[in-house]
mmCIF file with all atom_site columns, C-alpha atoms in Angstrom:
data_model
loop_
_atom_site.group_PDB
_atom_site.id
_atom_site.type_symbol
_atom_site.label_atom_id
_atom_site.label_alt_id
_atom_site.label_comp_id
_atom_site.label_asym_id
_atom_site.label_entity_id
_atom_site.label_seq_id
_atom_site.pdbx_PDB_ins_code
_atom_site.Cartn_x
_atom_site.Cartn_y
_atom_site.Cartn_z
_atom_site.occupancy
_atom_site.B_iso_or_equiv
_atom_site.pdbx_formal_charge
_atom_site.auth_seq_id
_atom_site.auth_comp_id
_atom_site.auth_asym_id
_atom_site.auth_atom_id
_atom_site.pdbx_PDB_model_num
ATOM 1   C CA . MET A 1 1   ? -1.707  8.932   14.197 1.00 48.00 ? 1   MET A CA 1
ATOM 2   C CA . THR A 1 2   ? 0.379   8.749   17.362 1.00 53.00 ? 2   THR A CA 1
ATOM 3   C CA . ASN A 1 3   ? -1.010  9.567   20.785 1.00 64.00 ? 3   ASN A CA 1
ATOM 4   C CA . ARG A 1 4   ? 0.604   11.442  23.668 1.00 75.00 ? 4   ARG A CA 1
ATOM 5   C CA . TYR A 1 5   ? 1.595   8.206   25.413 1.00 77.00 ? 5   TYR A CA 1
ATOM 6   C CA . VAL A 1 6   ? 3.748   7.145   22.465 1.00 77.00 ? 6   VAL A CA 1
ATOM 7   C CA . LYS A 1 7   ? 5.302   10.584  22.063 1.00 80.00 ? 7   LYS A CA 1
ATOM 8   C CA . ASN A 1 8   ? 6.271   10.635  25.739 1.00 82.00 ? 8   ASN A CA 1
ATOM 9   C CA . MET A 1 9   ? 8.352   7.484   25.189 1.00 81.00 ? 9   MET A CA 1
ATOM 10  C CA . LEU A 1 10  ? 10.607  9.122   22.627 1.00 84.00 ? 10  LEU A CA 1
ATOM 11  C CA . GLY A 1 11  ? 14.172  9.944   23.553 1.00 82.00 ? 11  GLY A CA 1
ATOM 12  C CA . GLU A 1 12  ? 16.163  13.036  22.696 1.00 82.00 ? 12  GLU A CA 1
ATOM 13  C CA . ASN A 1 13  ? 16.426  13.574  18.930 1.00 84.00 ? 13  ASN A CA 1
ATOM 14  C CA . GLU A 1 14  ? 14.241  10.509  18.354 1.00 88.00 ? 14  GLU A CA 1
ATOM 15  C CA . GLU A 1 15  ? 11.673  10.856  15.594 1.00 90.00 ? 15  GLU A CA 1
ATOM 16  C CA . ILE A 1 16  ? 8.762   8.660   14.554 1.00 91.00 ? 16  ILE A CA 1
ATOM 17  C CA . LEU A 1 17  ? 9.146   7.421   10.990 1.00 92.00 ? 17  LEU A CA 1
ATOM 18  C CA . LEU A 1 18  ? 6.159   5.092   10.666 1.00 92.00 ? 18  LEU A CA 1
ATOM 19  C CA . VAL A 1 19  ? 3.134   4.020   12.703 1.00 91.00 ? 19  VAL A CA 1
ATOM 20  C CA . THR A 1 20  ? 1.048   1.045   11.612 1.00 91.00 ? 20  THR A CA 1
ATOM 21  C CA . ARG A 1 21  ? -1.360  -1.560  12.965 1.00 91.00 ? 21  ARG A CA 1
ATOM 22  C CA . GLN A 1 22  ? -2.493  -5.024  12.092 1.00 93.00 ? 22  GLN A CA 1
ATOM 23  C CA . HIS A 1 23  ? -4.471  -5.215  8.874  1.00 93.00 ? 23  HIS A CA 1
ATOM 24  C CA . GLY A 1 24  ? -8.161  -4.348  9.023  1.00 93.00 ? 24  GLY A CA 1
ATOM 25  C CA . LEU A 1 25  ? -8.977  -7.985  8.242  1.00 92.00 ? 25  LEU A CA 1
ATOM 26  C CA . VAL A 1 26  ? -7.747  -8.900  11.726 1.00 93.00 ? 26  VAL A CA 1
ATOM 27  C CA . LEU A 1 27  ? -10.278 -6.525  13.238 1.00 94.00 ? 27  LEU A CA 1
ATOM 28  C CA . PHE A 1 28  ? -13.046 -7.780  10.946 1.00 94.00 ? 28  PHE A CA 1
ATOM 29  C CA . LYS A 1 29  ? -12.301 -11.391 11.876 1.00 93.00 ? 29  LYS A CA 1
ATOM 30  C CA . ASN A 1 30  ? -12.571 -10.515 15.568 1.00 93.00 ? 30  ASN A CA 1
ATOM 31  C CA . ILE A 1 31  ? -15.881 -8.677  15.282 1.00 95.00 ? 31  ILE A CA 1
ATOM 32  C CA . VAL A 1 32  ? -17.708 -10.543 12.494 1.00 95.00 ? 32  VAL A CA 1
ATOM 33  C CA . ALA A 1 33  ? -19.438 -12.897 14.954 1.00 94.00 ? 33  ALA A CA 1
ATOM 34  C CA . GLU A 1 34  ? -20.551 -9.919  17.033 1.00 95.00 ? 34  GLU A CA 1
ATOM 35  C CA . ILE A 1 35  ? -21.875 -8.126  13.951 1.00 95.00 ? 35  ILE A CA 1
ATOM 36  C CA . VAL A 1 36  ? -23.895 -11.207 12.965 1.00 96.00 ? 36  VAL A CA 1
ATOM 37  C CA . LEU A 1 37  ? -25.242 -11.547 16.517 1.00 95.00 ? 37  LEU A CA 1
ATOM 38  C CA . ILE A 1 38  ? -26.252 -7.878  16.581 1.00 95.00 ? 38  ILE A CA 1
ATOM 39  C CA . LEU A 1 39  ? -28.126 -8.266  13.284 1.00 95.00 ? 39  LEU A CA 1
ATOM 40  C CA . VAL A 1 40  ? -29.882 -11.425 14.508 1.00 95.00 ? 40  VAL A CA 1
ATOM 41  C CA . ILE A 1 41  ? -30.968 -9.761  17.765 1.00 93.00 ? 41  ILE A CA 1
ATOM 42  C CA . CYS A 1 42  ? -32.214 -6.681  15.916 1.00 93.00 ? 42  CYS A CA 1
ATOM 43  C CA . ALA A 1 43  ? -34.170 -8.865  13.473 1.00 94.00 ? 43  ALA A CA 1
ATOM 44  C CA . ALA A 1 44  ? -35.670 -10.880 16.355 1.00 92.00 ? 44  ALA A CA 1
ATOM 45  C CA . ILE A 1 45  ? -36.714 -7.749  18.233 1.00 91.00 ? 45  ILE A CA 1
ATOM 46  C CA . ALA A 1 46  ? -38.309 -6.296  15.104 1.00 90.00 ? 46  ALA A CA 1
ATOM 47  C CA . ALA A 1 47  ? -40.122 -9.556  14.272 1.00 91.00 ? 47  ALA A CA 1
ATOM 48  C CA . VAL A 1 48  ? -41.544 -9.954  17.783 1.00 88.00 ? 48  VAL A CA 1
ATOM 49  C CA . SER A 1 49  ? -42.528 -6.300  17.958 1.00 87.00 ? 49  SER A CA 1
ATOM 50  C CA . ILE A 1 50  ? -44.271 -6.288  14.582 1.00 85.00 ? 50  ILE A CA 1
ATOM 51  C CA . PHE A 1 51  ? -45.938 -9.691  14.426 1.00 84.00 ? 51  PHE A CA 1
ATOM 52  C CA . LEU A 1 52  ? -46.508 -10.805 18.039 1.00 84.00 ? 52  LEU A CA 1
ATOM 53  C CA . VAL A 1 53  ? -46.990 -7.725  20.186 1.00 80.00 ? 53  VAL A CA 1
ATOM 54  C CA . PRO A 1 54  ? -47.349 -4.750  17.841 1.00 79.00 ? 54  PRO A CA 1
ATOM 55  C CA . THR A 1 55  ? -48.810 -2.419  20.468 1.00 79.00 ? 55  THR A CA 1
ATOM 56  C CA . GLY A 1 56  ? -49.142 -1.866  24.176 1.00 80.00 ? 56  GLY A CA 1
ATOM 57  C CA . PHE A 1 57  ? -46.902 -2.386  27.173 1.00 84.00 ? 57  PHE A CA 1
ATOM 58  C CA . LEU A 1 58  ? -45.557 -5.719  25.951 1.00 85.00 ? 58  LEU A CA 1
ATOM 59  C CA . ASN A 1 59  ? -44.257 -4.053  22.812 1.00 86.00 ? 59  ASN A CA 1
ATOM 60  C CA . ILE A 1 60  ? -42.299 -1.549  24.912 1.00 87.00 ? 60  ILE A CA 1
ATOM 61  C CA . LEU A 1 61  ? -41.035 -4.379  27.120 1.00 90.00 ? 61  LEU A CA 1
ATOM 62  C CA . VAL A 1 62  ? -39.779 -6.283  24.070 1.00 87.00 ? 62  VAL A CA 1
ATOM 63  C CA . TRP A 1 63  ? -37.697 -3.297  22.982 1.00 88.00 ? 63  TRP A CA 1
ATOM 64  C CA . ILE A 1 64  ? -36.328 -2.741  26.499 1.00 92.00 ? 64  ILE A CA 1
ATOM 65  C CA . VAL A 1 65  ? -35.347 -6.386  26.992 1.00 91.00 ? 65  VAL A CA 1
ATOM 66  C CA . GLY A 1 66  ? -34.020 -6.650  23.441 1.00 90.00 ? 66  GLY A CA 1
ATOM 67  C CA . GLY A 1 67  ? -31.984 -3.479  23.882 1.00 91.00 ? 67  GLY A CA 1
ATOM 68  C CA . GLY A 1 68  ? -30.459 -4.880  27.084 1.00 93.00 ? 68  GLY A CA 1
ATOM 69  C CA . ILE A 1 69  ? -29.479 -8.098  25.309 1.00 93.00 ? 69  ILE A CA 1
ATOM 70  C CA . LEU A 1 70  ? -28.080 -6.079  22.421 1.00 93.00 ? 70  LEU A CA 1
ATOM 71  C CA . LEU A 1 71  ? -25.666 -4.313  24.766 1.00 95.00 ? 71  LEU A CA 1
ATOM 72  C CA . PHE A 1 72  ? -23.573 -7.457  25.268 1.00 94.00 ? 72  PHE A CA 1
ATOM 73  C CA . PRO A 1 73  ? -22.379 -7.921  21.653 1.00 94.00 ? 73  PRO A CA 1
ATOM 74  C CA . LEU A 1 74  ? -22.081 -4.140  21.245 1.00 95.00 ? 74  LEU A CA 1
ATOM 75  C CA . ILE A 1 75  ? -19.771 -3.883  24.268 1.00 95.00 ? 75  ILE A CA 1
ATOM 76  C CA . GLY A 1 76  ? -17.766 -6.862  23.023 1.00 94.00 ? 76  GLY A CA 1
ATOM 77  C CA . MET A 1 77  ? -17.376 -5.283  19.584 1.00 95.00 ? 77  MET A CA 1
ATOM 78  C CA . MET A 1 78  ? -16.282 -1.949  21.036 1.00 96.00 ? 78  MET A CA 1
ATOM 79  C CA . HIS A 1 79  ? -13.712 -3.762  23.192 1.00 95.00 ? 79  HIS A CA 1
ATOM 80  C CA . ASP A 1 80  ? -12.271 -5.568  20.152 1.00 95.00 ? 80  ASP A CA 1
ATOM 81  C CA . ILE A 1 81  ? -12.081 -2.295  18.219 1.00 95.00 ? 81  ILE A CA 1
ATOM 82  C CA . LEU A 1 82  ? -10.249 -0.562  21.075 1.00 94.00 ? 82  LEU A CA 1
ATOM 83  C CA . VAL A 1 83  ? -7.802  -3.480  21.436 1.00 93.00 ? 83  VAL A CA 1
ATOM 84  C CA . TRP A 1 84  ? -7.049  -3.358  17.698 1.00 94.00 ? 84  TRP A CA 1
ATOM 85  C CA . SER A 1 85  ? -6.675  0.423   17.521 1.00 92.00 ? 85  SER A CA 1
ATOM 86  C CA . ASN A 1 86  ? -4.395  0.571   20.580 1.00 90.00 ? 86  ASN A CA 1
ATOM 87  C CA . LYS A 1 87  ? -2.022  -2.101  19.263 1.00 91.00 ? 87  LYS A CA 1
ATOM 88  C CA . GLN A 1 88  ? 0.529   -0.065  17.339 1.00 90.00 ? 88  GLN A CA 1
ATOM 89  C CA . PHE A 1 89  ? 3.807   -0.877  15.640 1.00 90.00 ? 89  PHE A CA 1
ATOM 90  C CA . ILE A 1 90  ? 6.124   2.130   15.558 1.00 91.00 ? 90  ILE A CA 1
ATOM 91  C CA . ILE A 1 91  ? 9.438   2.650   13.803 1.00 91.00 ? 91  ILE A CA 1
ATOM 92  C CA . THR A 1 92  ? 11.611  5.558   14.892 1.00 91.00 ? 92  THR A CA 1
ATOM 93  C CA . ASN A 1 93  ? 15.068  6.575   13.775 1.00 90.00 ? 93  ASN A CA 1
ATOM 94  C CA . ARG A 1 94  ? 16.430  4.571   16.741 1.00 89.00 ? 94  ARG A CA 1
ATOM 95  C CA . ARG A 1 95  ? 13.973  1.826   17.730 1.00 88.00 ? 95  ARG A CA 1
ATOM 96  C CA . VAL A 1 96  ? 11.186  -0.518  16.735 1.00 88.00 ? 96  VAL A CA 1
ATOM 97  C CA . ILE A 1 97  ? 8.364   -0.262  19.288 1.00 88.00 ? 97  ILE A CA 1
ATOM 98  C CA . GLN A 1 98  ? 5.262   -2.375  19.842 1.00 87.00 ? 98  GLN A CA 1
ATOM 99  C CA . VAL A 1 99  ? 2.555   -0.902  22.077 1.00 89.00 ? 99  VAL A CA 1
ATOM 100 C CA . ALA A 1 100 ? -0.561  -2.783  23.185 1.00 89.00 ? 100 ALA A CA 1
ATOM 101 C CA . GLY A 1 101 ? -3.268  -2.353  25.808 1.00 88.00 ? 101 GLY A CA 1
ATOM 102 C CA . ILE A 1 102 ? -6.246  -0.078  26.333 1.00 87.00 ? 102 ILE A CA 1
ATOM 103 C CA . ILE A 1 103 ? -5.608  1.014   29.934 1.00 87.00 ? 103 ILE A CA 1
ATOM 104 C CA . ASN A 1 104 ? -2.650  -1.089  31.049 1.00 88.00 ? 104 ASN A CA 1
ATOM 105 C CA . LYS A 1 105 ? 0.068   -0.664  28.443 1.00 86.00 ? 105 LYS A CA 1
ATOM 106 C CA . ASN A 1 106 ? 2.482   -3.358  27.301 1.00 87.00 ? 106 ASN A CA 1
ATOM 107 C CA . VAL A 1 107 ? 5.509   -1.905  25.503 1.00 86.00 ? 107 VAL A CA 1
ATOM 108 C CA . THR A 1 108 ? 8.245   -3.883  23.747 1.00 82.00 ? 108 THR A CA 1
ATOM 109 C CA . ASP A 1 109 ? 11.030  -2.166  21.870 1.00 82.00 ? 109 ASP A CA 1
ATOM 110 C CA . SER A 1 110 ? 14.199  -3.182  20.080 1.00 81.00 ? 110 SER A CA 1
ATOM 111 C CA . SER A 1 111 ? 17.086  -0.877  19.293 1.00 84.00 ? 111 SER A CA 1
ATOM 112 C CA . LEU A 1 112 ? 17.850  -0.663  15.590 1.00 86.00 ? 112 LEU A CA 1
ATOM 113 C CA . GLU A 1 113 ? 21.503  -1.174  16.477 1.00 82.00 ? 113 GLU A CA 1
ATOM 114 C CA . LYS A 1 114 ? 20.617  -4.680  17.704 1.00 81.00 ? 114 LYS A CA 1
ATOM 115 C CA . VAL A 1 115 ? 18.517  -5.625  14.682 1.00 81.00 ? 115 VAL A CA 1
ATOM 116 C CA . ASN A 1 116 ? 20.409  -8.339  12.825 1.00 80.00 ? 116 ASN A CA 1
ATOM 117 C CA . ASP A 1 117 ? 17.850  -9.308  10.216 1.00 80.00 ? 117 ASP A CA 1
ATOM 118 C CA . VAL A 1 118 ? 14.316  -8.483  9.054  1.00 84.00 ? 118 VAL A CA 1
ATOM 119 C CA . LYS A 1 119 ? 12.213  -11.235 7.501  1.00 86.00 ? 119 LYS A CA 1
ATOM 120 C CA . MET A 1 120 ? 8.905   -10.660 5.729  1.00 91.00 ? 120 MET A CA 1
ATOM 121 C CA . VAL A 1 121 ? 6.407   -13.413 4.880  1.00 91.00 ? 121 VAL A CA 1
ATOM 122 C CA . GLN A 1 122 ? 3.400   -12.784 2.630  1.00 92.00 ? 122 GLN A CA 1
ATOM 123 C CA . SER A 1 123 ? 0.876   -15.354 1.475  1.00 92.00 ? 123 SER A CA 1
ATOM 124 C CA . PHE A 1 124 ? -1.010  -15.082 -1.812 1.00 93.00 ? 124 PHE A CA 1
ATOM 125 C CA . TRP A 1 125 ? -3.884  -13.294 -0.092 1.00 92.00 ? 125 TRP A CA 1
ATOM 126 C CA . GLY A 1 126 ? -1.399  -11.210 1.820  1.00 92.00 ? 126 GLY A CA 1
ATOM 127 C CA . ARG A 1 127 ? 0.029   -9.882  -1.448 1.00 92.00 ? 127 ARG A CA 1
ATOM 128 C CA . MET A 1 128 ? -3.456  -9.291  -2.817 1.00 93.00 ? 128 MET A CA 1
ATOM 129 C CA . LEU A 1 129 ? -4.735  -7.484  0.279  1.00 93.00 ? 129 LEU A CA 1
ATOM 130 C CA . ASN A 1 130 ? -1.420  -5.946  1.375  1.00 93.00 ? 130 ASN A CA 1
ATOM 131 C CA . TYR A 1 131 ? -0.683  -7.613  4.708  1.00 94.00 ? 131 TYR A CA 1
ATOM 132 C CA . GLY A 1 132 ? 2.017   -9.939  5.999  1.00 94.00 ? 132 GLY A CA 1
ATOM 133 C CA . ASP A 1 133 ? 4.187   -11.067 8.911  1.00 92.00 ? 133 ASP A CA 1
ATOM 134 C CA . ILE A 1 134 ? 7.345   -9.192  9.899  1.00 89.00 ? 134 ILE A CA 1
ATOM 135 C CA . GLU A 1 135 ? 9.960   -11.077 11.913 1.00 85.00 ? 135 GLU A CA 1
ATOM 136 C CA . ILE A 1 136 ? 12.783  -9.068  13.481 1.00 84.00 ? 136 ILE A CA 1
ATOM 137 C CA . LEU A 1 137 ? 15.858  -10.984 14.603 1.00 79.00 ? 137 LEU A CA 1
ATOM 138 C CA . THR A 1 138 ? 17.769  -9.056  17.246 1.00 73.00 ? 138 THR A CA 1
ATOM 139 C CA . ALA A 1 139 ? 20.841  -9.458  19.411 1.00 64.00 ? 139 ALA A CA 1
ATOM 140 C CA . SER A 1 140 ? 18.839  -8.721  22.552 1.00 55.00 ? 140 SER A CA 1
ATOM 141 C CA . GLU A 1 141 ? 17.630  -11.256 25.090 1.00 48.00 ? 141 GLU A CA 1
ATOM 142 C CA . LEU A 1 142 ? 14.198  -11.309 23.446 1.00 49.00 ? 142 LEU A CA 1
ATOM 143 C CA . GLY A 1 143 ? 15.812  -12.705 20.317 1.00 48.00 ? 143 GLY A CA 1
ATOM 144 C CA . VAL A 1 144 ? 12.874  -12.433 17.933 1.00 53.00 ? 144 VAL A CA 1
ATOM 145 C CA . ASN A 1 145 ? 9.981   -10.000 17.544 1.00 72.00 ? 145 ASN A CA 1
ATOM 146 C CA . LEU A 1 146 ? 7.163   -11.316 15.369 1.00 78.00 ? 146 LEU A CA 1
ATOM 147 C CA . PHE A 1 147 ? 4.510   -8.917  14.107 1.00 85.00 ? 147 PHE A CA 1
ATOM 148 C CA . ARG A 1 148 ? 1.623   -10.835 12.512 1.00 88.00 ? 148 ARG A CA 1
ATOM 149 C CA . LYS A 1 149 ? -0.641  -9.617  9.713  1.00 91.00 ? 149 LYS A CA 1
ATOM 150 C CA . ILE A 1 150 ? 0.808   -6.098  9.586  1.00 92.00 ? 150 ILE A CA 1
ATOM 151 C CA . GLY A 1 151 ? -0.696  -3.711  7.057  1.00 91.00 ? 151 GLY A CA 1
ATOM 152 C CA . ASN A 1 152 ? 1.653   -2.636  4.233  1.00 91.00 ? 152 ASN A CA 1
ATOM 153 C CA . PRO A 1 153 ? 4.537   -4.910  5.337  1.00 92.00 ? 153 PRO A CA 1
ATOM 154 C CA . VAL A 1 154 ? 6.799   -3.885  2.447  1.00 92.00 ? 154 VAL A CA 1
ATOM 155 C CA . LYS A 1 155 ? 6.760   -0.273  3.626  1.00 92.00 ? 155 LYS A CA 1
ATOM 156 C CA . VAL A 1 156 ? 7.367   -1.415  7.212  1.00 91.00 ? 156 VAL A CA 1
ATOM 157 C CA . LYS A 1 157 ? 10.410  -3.466  6.214  1.00 90.00 ? 157 LYS A CA 1
ATOM 158 C CA . THR A 1 158 ? 11.795  -0.757  3.915  1.00 91.00 ? 158 THR A CA 1
ATOM 159 C CA . THR A 1 159 ? 11.385  1.956   6.560  1.00 91.00 ? 159 THR A CA 1
ATOM 160 C CA . MET A 1 160 ? 13.100  -0.215  9.158  1.00 89.00 ? 160 MET A CA 1
ATOM 161 C CA . ILE A 1 161 ? 16.038  -1.113  6.904  1.00 88.00 ? 161 ILE A CA 1
ATOM 162 C CA . ASN A 1 162 ? 16.527  2.487   5.793  1.00 90.00 ? 162 ASN A CA 1
ATOM 163 C CA . ALA A 1 163 ? 16.483  3.693   9.406  1.00 90.00 ? 163 ALA A CA 1
ATOM 164 C CA . LYS A 1 164 ? 18.976  0.982   10.379 1.00 86.00 ? 164 LYS A CA 1
ATOM 165 C CA . ASN A 1 165 ? 21.162  1.955   7.442  1.00 85.00 ? 165 ASN A CA 1
ATOM 166 C CA . ARG A 1 166 ? 21.141  5.646   8.342  1.00 85.00 ? 166 ARG A CA 1
ATOM 167 C CA . LEU A 1 167 ? 21.893  4.889   11.985 1.00 81.00 ? 167 LEU A CA 1
ATOM 168 C CA . ALA A 1 168 ? 24.806  2.649   11.034 1.00 74.00 ? 168 ALA A CA 1
ATOM 169 C CA . ASN A 1 169 ? 26.132  5.271   8.650  1.00 76.00 ? 169 ASN A CA 1
ATOM 170 C CA . ASP A 1 170 ? 25.858  7.979   11.308 1.00 71.00 ? 170 ASP A CA 1
ATOM 171 C CA . ASP A 1 171 ? 27.791  5.829   13.750 1.00 63.00 ? 171 ASP A CA 1
ATOM 172 C CA . LEU A 1 172 ? 30.453  5.105   11.161 1.00 60.00 ? 172 LEU A CA 1
ATOM 173 C CA . THR A 1 173 ? 31.054  8.707   10.176 1.00 60.00 ? 173 THR A CA 1
ATOM 174 C CA . GLY A 1 174 ? 30.687  10.092  13.711 1.00 56.00 ? 174 GLY A CA 1
ATOM 175 C CA . GLN A 1 175 ? 29.026  13.209  12.356 1.00 50.00 ? 175 GLN A CA 1
ATOM 176 C CA . LYS A 1 176 ? 25.536  12.976  13.882 1.00 46.00 ? 176 LYS A CA 1
ATOM 177 C CA . THR A 1 177 ? 26.117  10.903  16.996 1.00 45.00 ? 177 THR A CA 1
ATOM 178 C CA . GLY A 1 178 ? 28.759  13.117  18.575 1.00 49.00 ? 178 GLY A CA 1
ATOM 179 C CA . ALA A 1 179 ? 31.268  10.264  18.577 1.00 48.00 ? 179 ALA A CA 1
ATOM 180 C CA . LYS A 1 180 ? 34.949  11.017  18.452 1.00 49.00 ? 180 LYS A CA 1
ATOM 181 C CA . VAL A 1 181 ? 36.222  10.749  14.900 1.00 46.00 ? 181 VAL A CA 1
ATOM 182 C CA . VAL A 1 182 ? 39.049  8.264   14.458 1.00 45.00 ? 182 VAL A CA 1
ATOM 183 C CA . PRO A 1 183 ? 41.938  9.217   12.152 1.00 47.00 ? 183 PRO A CA 1
ATOM 184 C CA . ALA A 1 184 ? 41.139  8.331   8.547  1.00 45.00 ? 184 ALA A CA 1
ATOM 185 C CA . GLU A 1 185 ? 43.968  5.839   8.053  1.00 46.00 ? 185 GLU A CA 1
ATOM 186 C CA . ILE A 1 186 ? 42.609  3.810   11.010 1.00 45.00 ? 186 ILE A CA 1
ATOM 187 C CA . ALA A 1 187 ? 38.871  4.405   10.602 1.00 55.00 ? 187 ALA A CA 1
ATOM 188 C CA . ILE A 1 188 ? 38.369  3.653   6.914  1.00 63.00 ? 188 ILE A CA 1
ATOM 189 C CA . PRO A 1 189 ? 39.236  -0.094  7.009  1.00 69.00 ? 189 PRO A CA 1
ATOM 190 C CA . ASP A 1 190 ? 36.994  -0.591  10.048 1.00 67.00 ? 190 ASP A CA 1
ATOM 191 C CA . MET A 1 191 ? 34.163  1.332   8.416  1.00 70.00 ? 191 MET A CA 1
ATOM 192 C CA . LEU A 1 192 ? 34.453  -0.691  5.231  1.00 73.00 ? 192 LEU A CA 1
ATOM 193 C CA . THR A 1 193 ? 34.456  -3.915  7.228  1.00 77.00 ? 193 THR A CA 1
ATOM 194 C CA . GLU A 1 194 ? 31.298  -2.907  9.065  1.00 73.00 ? 194 GLU A CA 1
ATOM 195 C CA . LEU A 1 195 ? 29.641  -1.845  5.831  1.00 73.00 ? 195 LEU A CA 1
ATOM 196 C CA . ASP A 1 196 ? 30.531  -5.192  4.317  1.00 78.00 ? 196 ASP A CA 1
ATOM 197 C CA . GLU A 1 197 ? 28.912  -6.960  7.282  1.00 74.00 ? 197 GLU A CA 1
ATOM 198 C CA . LEU A 1 198 ? 25.749  -4.913  6.817  1.00 72.00 ? 198 LEU A CA 1
ATOM 199 C CA . LYS A 1 199 ? 25.702  -5.880  3.142  1.00 76.00 ? 199 LYS A CA 1
ATOM 200 C CA . LYS A 1 200 ? 26.116  -9.583  3.942  1.00 76.00 ? 200 LYS A CA 1
ATOM 201 C CA . LYS A 1 201 ? 23.201  -9.417  6.375  1.00 69.00 ? 201 LYS A CA 1
ATOM 202 C CA . GLY A 1 202 ? 21.008  -7.751  3.747  1.00 69.00 ? 202 GLY A CA 1
ATOM 203 C CA . ILE A 1 203 ? 20.647  -4.528  5.695  1.00 67.00 ? 203 ILE A CA 1
ATOM 204 C CA . ILE A 1 204 ? 22.126  -2.561  2.795  1.00 73.00 ? 204 ILE A CA 1
ATOM 205 C CA . THR A 1 205 ? 22.240  -3.459  -0.885 1.00 77.00 ? 205 THR A CA 1
ATOM 206 C CA . GLU A 1 206 ? 25.325  -3.907  -3.050 1.00 81.00 ? 206 GLU A CA 1
ATOM 207 C CA . GLU A 1 207 ? 24.587  -0.583  -4.717 1.00 79.00 ? 207 GLU A CA 1
ATOM 208 C CA . GLU A 1 208 ? 24.347  1.185   -1.348 1.00 74.00 ? 208 GLU A CA 1
ATOM 209 C CA . PHE A 1 209 ? 27.563  -0.499  -0.218 1.00 77.00 ? 209 PHE A CA 1
ATOM 210 C CA . GLN A 1 210 ? 29.478  0.716   -3.270 1.00 82.00 ? 210 GLN A CA 1
ATOM 211 C CA . GLU A 1 211 ? 28.030  4.203   -2.921 1.00 77.00 ? 211 GLU A CA 1
ATOM 212 C CA . LYS A 1 212 ? 29.005  4.497   0.748  1.00 75.00 ? 212 LYS A CA 1
ATOM 213 C CA . LYS A 1 213 ? 32.403  2.959   0.076  1.00 76.00 ? 213 LYS A CA 1
ATOM 214 C CA . LYS A 1 214 ? 33.038  5.550   -2.622 1.00 76.00 ? 214 LYS A CA 1
ATOM 215 C CA . ASP A 1 215 ? 31.820  8.315   -0.284 1.00 72.00 ? 215 ASP A CA 1
ATOM 216 C CA . LEU A 1 216 ? 34.132  7.186   2.542  1.00 66.00 ? 216 LEU A CA 1
ATOM 217 C CA . LEU A 1 217 ? 37.168  7.002   0.301  1.00 72.00 ? 217 LEU A CA 1
ATOM 218 C CA . ALA A 1 218 ? 36.390  10.421  -1.135 1.00 67.00 ? 218 ALA A CA 1
ATOM 219 C CA . ARG A 1 219 ? 36.257  12.050  2.292  1.00 56.00 ? 219 ARG A CA 1
ATOM 220 C CA . TYR A 1 220 ? 39.933  11.509  3.131  1.00 53.00 ? 220 TYR A CA 1
#
């Protein structure tokens, strides 16, 4: 679910296609120590209260002091949860955006037009639990965007490639971008060359290349 901050970043005619986060295992790894500490503190408070000072003022004091100590791991756990939930990876029909930060926001985005390649790496456990690393190679100064342990990485990569493909096709045909259409006898060879480059880079498949080639030739 996208928040108002993310929606305010969208440009004209820009639509969100996919929003994801790091896999839940990343969150669990960050908070497991805090969960264990909370359980230990709760057990210690209960043991002291029941066996050592079961009644009276000291019993109340044990719960007050124990509750104060318990606040520290609870606050730490809540902070880790907020950090995880506010770190979003967003794919629109024009950009790939990474947003992080609870109060101060850190935003990195790459135009789909500058995406040269998308690499996905999944370990054995990544395939079993559905997480992986997505590496985006771009023509921008940043060069590479690496998203680690993303949930459902196959869907992320597919959505990104399909959006890149549609954007490239729109630019080639000039129908949705408002670009001036070049005469067919000049435009078709250039379009086919660009499509061939997209195929070589793995952005479109051979089947998609042949389909778009057939569509272009049939238009004129």
